[in-house]
Coordinates of C-alpha atoms in Angstrom, one line a residue:
X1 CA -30.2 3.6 9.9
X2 CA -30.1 5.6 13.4
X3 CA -29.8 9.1 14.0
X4 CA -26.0 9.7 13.4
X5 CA -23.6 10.0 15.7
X6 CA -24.8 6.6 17.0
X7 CA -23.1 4.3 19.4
X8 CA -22.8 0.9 20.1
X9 CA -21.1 -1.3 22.0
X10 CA -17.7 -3.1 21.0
X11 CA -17.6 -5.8 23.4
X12 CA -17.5 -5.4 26.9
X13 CA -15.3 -2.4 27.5
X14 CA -15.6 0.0 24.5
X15 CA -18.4 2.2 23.0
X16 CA -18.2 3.0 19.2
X17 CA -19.8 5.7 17.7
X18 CA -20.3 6.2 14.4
X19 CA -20.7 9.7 12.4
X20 CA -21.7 8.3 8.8
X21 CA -21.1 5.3 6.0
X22 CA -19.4 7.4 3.4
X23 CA -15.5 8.7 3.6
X24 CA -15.3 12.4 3.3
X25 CA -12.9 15.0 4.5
X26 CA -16.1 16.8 6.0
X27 CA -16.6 14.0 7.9
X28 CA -13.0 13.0 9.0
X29 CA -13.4 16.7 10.4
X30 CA -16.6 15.7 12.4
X31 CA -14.9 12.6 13.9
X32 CA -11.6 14.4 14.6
X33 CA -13.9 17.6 16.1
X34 CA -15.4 14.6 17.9
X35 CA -12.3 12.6 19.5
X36 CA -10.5 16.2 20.5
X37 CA -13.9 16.9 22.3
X38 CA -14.4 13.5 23.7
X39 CA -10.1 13.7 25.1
X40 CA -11.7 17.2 26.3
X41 CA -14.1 16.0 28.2
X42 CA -12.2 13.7 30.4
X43 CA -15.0 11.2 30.9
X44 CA -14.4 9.7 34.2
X45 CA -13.8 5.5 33.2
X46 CA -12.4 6.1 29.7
X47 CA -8.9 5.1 28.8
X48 CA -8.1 5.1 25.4
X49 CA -9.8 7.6 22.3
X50 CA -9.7 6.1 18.9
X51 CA -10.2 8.0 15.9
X52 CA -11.3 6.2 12.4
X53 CA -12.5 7.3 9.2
X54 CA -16.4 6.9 9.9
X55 CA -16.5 6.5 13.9
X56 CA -14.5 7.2 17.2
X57 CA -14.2 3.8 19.7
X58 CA -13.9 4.5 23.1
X59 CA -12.2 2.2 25.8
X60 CA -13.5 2.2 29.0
X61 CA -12.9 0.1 32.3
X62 CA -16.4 -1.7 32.7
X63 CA -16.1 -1.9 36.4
X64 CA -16.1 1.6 37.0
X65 CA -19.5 2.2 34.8
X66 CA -21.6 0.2 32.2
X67 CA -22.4 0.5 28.5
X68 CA -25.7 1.8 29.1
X69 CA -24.2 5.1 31.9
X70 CA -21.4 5.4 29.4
X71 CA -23.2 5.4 25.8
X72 CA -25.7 8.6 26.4
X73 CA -22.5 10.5 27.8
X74 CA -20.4 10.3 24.7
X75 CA -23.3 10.8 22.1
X76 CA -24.2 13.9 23.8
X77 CA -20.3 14.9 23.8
X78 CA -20.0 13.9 19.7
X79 CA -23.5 15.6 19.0
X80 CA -22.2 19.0 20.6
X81 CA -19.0 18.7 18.6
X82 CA -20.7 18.0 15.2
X83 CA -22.7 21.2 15.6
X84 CA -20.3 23.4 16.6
X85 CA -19.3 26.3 15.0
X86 CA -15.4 25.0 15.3
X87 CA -15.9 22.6 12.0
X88 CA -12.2 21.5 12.4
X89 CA -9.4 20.6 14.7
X90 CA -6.5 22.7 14.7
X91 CA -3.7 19.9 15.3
X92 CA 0.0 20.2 15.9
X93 CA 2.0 21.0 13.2
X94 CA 5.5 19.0 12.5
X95 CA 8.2 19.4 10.0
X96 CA 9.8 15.6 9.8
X97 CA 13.1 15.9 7.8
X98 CA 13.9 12.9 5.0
X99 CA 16.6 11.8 3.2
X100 CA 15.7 10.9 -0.1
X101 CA 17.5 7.4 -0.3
X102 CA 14.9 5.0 -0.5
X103 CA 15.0 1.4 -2.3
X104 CA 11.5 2.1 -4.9
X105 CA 12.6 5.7 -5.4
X106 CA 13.6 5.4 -8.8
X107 CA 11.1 2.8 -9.6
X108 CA 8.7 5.3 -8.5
X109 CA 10.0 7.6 -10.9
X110 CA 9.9 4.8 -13.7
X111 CA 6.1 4.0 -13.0
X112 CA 5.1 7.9 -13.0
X113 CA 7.4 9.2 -15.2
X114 CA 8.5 12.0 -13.8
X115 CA 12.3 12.4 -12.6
X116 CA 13.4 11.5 -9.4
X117 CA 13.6 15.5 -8.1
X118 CA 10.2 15.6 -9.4
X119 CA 9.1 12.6 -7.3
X120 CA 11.3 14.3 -4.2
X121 CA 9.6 18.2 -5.0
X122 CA 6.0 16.8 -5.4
X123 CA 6.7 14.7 -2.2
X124 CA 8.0 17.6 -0.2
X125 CA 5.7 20.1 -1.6
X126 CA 2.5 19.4 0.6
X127 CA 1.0 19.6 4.0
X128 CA -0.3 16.2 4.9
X129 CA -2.6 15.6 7.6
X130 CA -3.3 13.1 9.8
X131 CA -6.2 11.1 9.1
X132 CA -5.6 8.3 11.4
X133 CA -3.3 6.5 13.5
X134 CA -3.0 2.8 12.8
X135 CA -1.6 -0.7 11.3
X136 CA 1.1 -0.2 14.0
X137 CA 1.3 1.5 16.8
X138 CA 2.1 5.2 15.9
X139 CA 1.9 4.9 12.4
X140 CA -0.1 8.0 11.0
X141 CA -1.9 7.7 7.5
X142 CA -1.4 10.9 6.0
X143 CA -3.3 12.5 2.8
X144 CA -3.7 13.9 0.2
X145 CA -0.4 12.9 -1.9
X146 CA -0.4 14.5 -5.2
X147 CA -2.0 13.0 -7.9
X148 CA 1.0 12.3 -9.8
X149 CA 2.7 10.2 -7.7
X150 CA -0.6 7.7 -6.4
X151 CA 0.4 4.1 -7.1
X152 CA -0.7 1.2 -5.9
X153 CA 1.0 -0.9 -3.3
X154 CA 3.5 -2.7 -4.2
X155 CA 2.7 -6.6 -6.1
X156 CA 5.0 -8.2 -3.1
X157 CA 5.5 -6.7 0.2
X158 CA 9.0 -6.7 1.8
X159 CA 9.1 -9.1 5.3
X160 CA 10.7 -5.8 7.2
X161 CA 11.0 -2.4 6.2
X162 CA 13.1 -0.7 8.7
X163 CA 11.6 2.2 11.1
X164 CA 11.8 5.5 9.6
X165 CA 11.1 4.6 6.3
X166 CA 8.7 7.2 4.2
X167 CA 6.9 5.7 2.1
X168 CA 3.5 5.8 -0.3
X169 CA 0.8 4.3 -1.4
X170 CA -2.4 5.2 -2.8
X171 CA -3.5 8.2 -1.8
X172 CA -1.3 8.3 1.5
X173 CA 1.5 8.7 2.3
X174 CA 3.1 7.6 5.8
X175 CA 6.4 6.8 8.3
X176 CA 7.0 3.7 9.2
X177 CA 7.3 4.0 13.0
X178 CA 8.7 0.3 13.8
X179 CA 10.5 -2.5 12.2
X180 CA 7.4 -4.3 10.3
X181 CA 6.7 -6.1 7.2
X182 CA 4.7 -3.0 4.7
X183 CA 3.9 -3.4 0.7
X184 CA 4.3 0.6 -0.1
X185 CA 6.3 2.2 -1.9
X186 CA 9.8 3.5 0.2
X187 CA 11.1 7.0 -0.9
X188 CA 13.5 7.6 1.5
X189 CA 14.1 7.8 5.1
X190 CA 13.9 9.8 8.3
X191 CA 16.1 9.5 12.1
X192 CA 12.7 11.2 14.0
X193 CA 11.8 8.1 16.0
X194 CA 7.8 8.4 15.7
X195 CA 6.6 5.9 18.2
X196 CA 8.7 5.0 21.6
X197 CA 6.6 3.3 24.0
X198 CA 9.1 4.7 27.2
X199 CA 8.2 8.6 26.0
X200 CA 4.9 10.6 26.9
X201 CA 2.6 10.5 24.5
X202 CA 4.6 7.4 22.7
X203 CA 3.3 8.6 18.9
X204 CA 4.8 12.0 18.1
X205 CA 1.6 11.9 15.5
X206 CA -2.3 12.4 16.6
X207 CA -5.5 12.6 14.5
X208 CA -5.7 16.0 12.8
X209 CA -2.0 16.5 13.4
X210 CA -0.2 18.0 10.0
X211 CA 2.9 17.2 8.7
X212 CA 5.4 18.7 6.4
X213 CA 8.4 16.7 4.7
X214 CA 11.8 18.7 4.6
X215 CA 14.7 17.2 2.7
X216 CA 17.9 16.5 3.8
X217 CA 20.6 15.2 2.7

């Protein structure tokens, strides 16, 4: 194993570099210090910053500059942002409202046994942040959900669970931003539109982004 961060290349156009092998919210910190400083930085070639749980990739045009120009650039950027004294990102903050309406709401409530207010109030009663964007495009994984209410997904995944749809699983909890088949668990629903490819940025969600759930009726 290399000194960490370490990069590597991801085929022909993209550099990833990798912060450790074990999931920790220290280290999600690290690689969301990382990404903000890398977006920062404005490194002439790249296109495209991706935050993940271990590692950033970075998408670059490989006509403008190779791997081997490219690589010592963003270690040096990632090894400045893991030592400084900023250990986390300050992301946006966003209230998404919900209407608690959802198809598994009162299975939910079956399988924890708590009522369905309880279910709604332990939902509604935490910050979330945004670990990552993925799956689809604009569709933030967001921790920690309460202990109480972690299930697994669900034993047969629907074909198409609308946009909008809040839902959990796990640890996580999320909004589907598109029309897309999904296995978790759907607690209710929400009009925000989280991912529309004709506005700037299309994701209303980033990396390090936090996010509270109001109700609504």
């Amino acid at each position: 194993m290399g000194v960490l961060p370490r990069a590597e290349p991801m085929g022909d156009s993209a550099v990833i570099i990798t912060f450790g092998v074990t999931r920790s919210a220290e280290l999600l910190g690290k690689v969301h210090a990382a990404a903000a400083a890398l977006s920062d930085s404005s490194v002439s070639g790249v296109y495209d910053i991706v935050p993940g749980y271990l590692s950033v990739a970075v998408f670059y045009d490989p006509f403008r500059l190779s791997y081997m120009e490219i690589a010592p650039v963003l270690t040096a950027i990632c090894e400045r942002a893991s030592v400084s004294s900023k250990a986390a990102v300050t992301g946006r903050q966003h209230k998404i409202p919900v209407a608690y309406d959802g198809p598994d709401l009162v299975t939910v409530s079956s399988l924890t046994s708590l009522s369905t207010e309880d279910v709604i109030e332990r939902h509604i009663s935490r910050v979330y942040t945004v670990d990552i964007i993925g799956f689809v495009p604009g569709f933030a994984y967001l921790s920690e959900l309460d202990p109480s209410l972690r299930l697994p997904r669900r034993t047969q995944p629907r074909p198409r669970v609308p946009a909008g749809s809040v839902a959990i699983a796990g640890a996580q909890t999320g909004v589907y931003p598109l029309d897309t088949p999904g296995g978790w668990h759907i607690l209710g629903h929400t009009t925000t539109v989280m991912f529309d490819p004709a506005r700037e940025p299309p994701a209303i969600l980033r990396a390090g982004d936090t996010v509270q759930f109001v109700r609504v009726d």
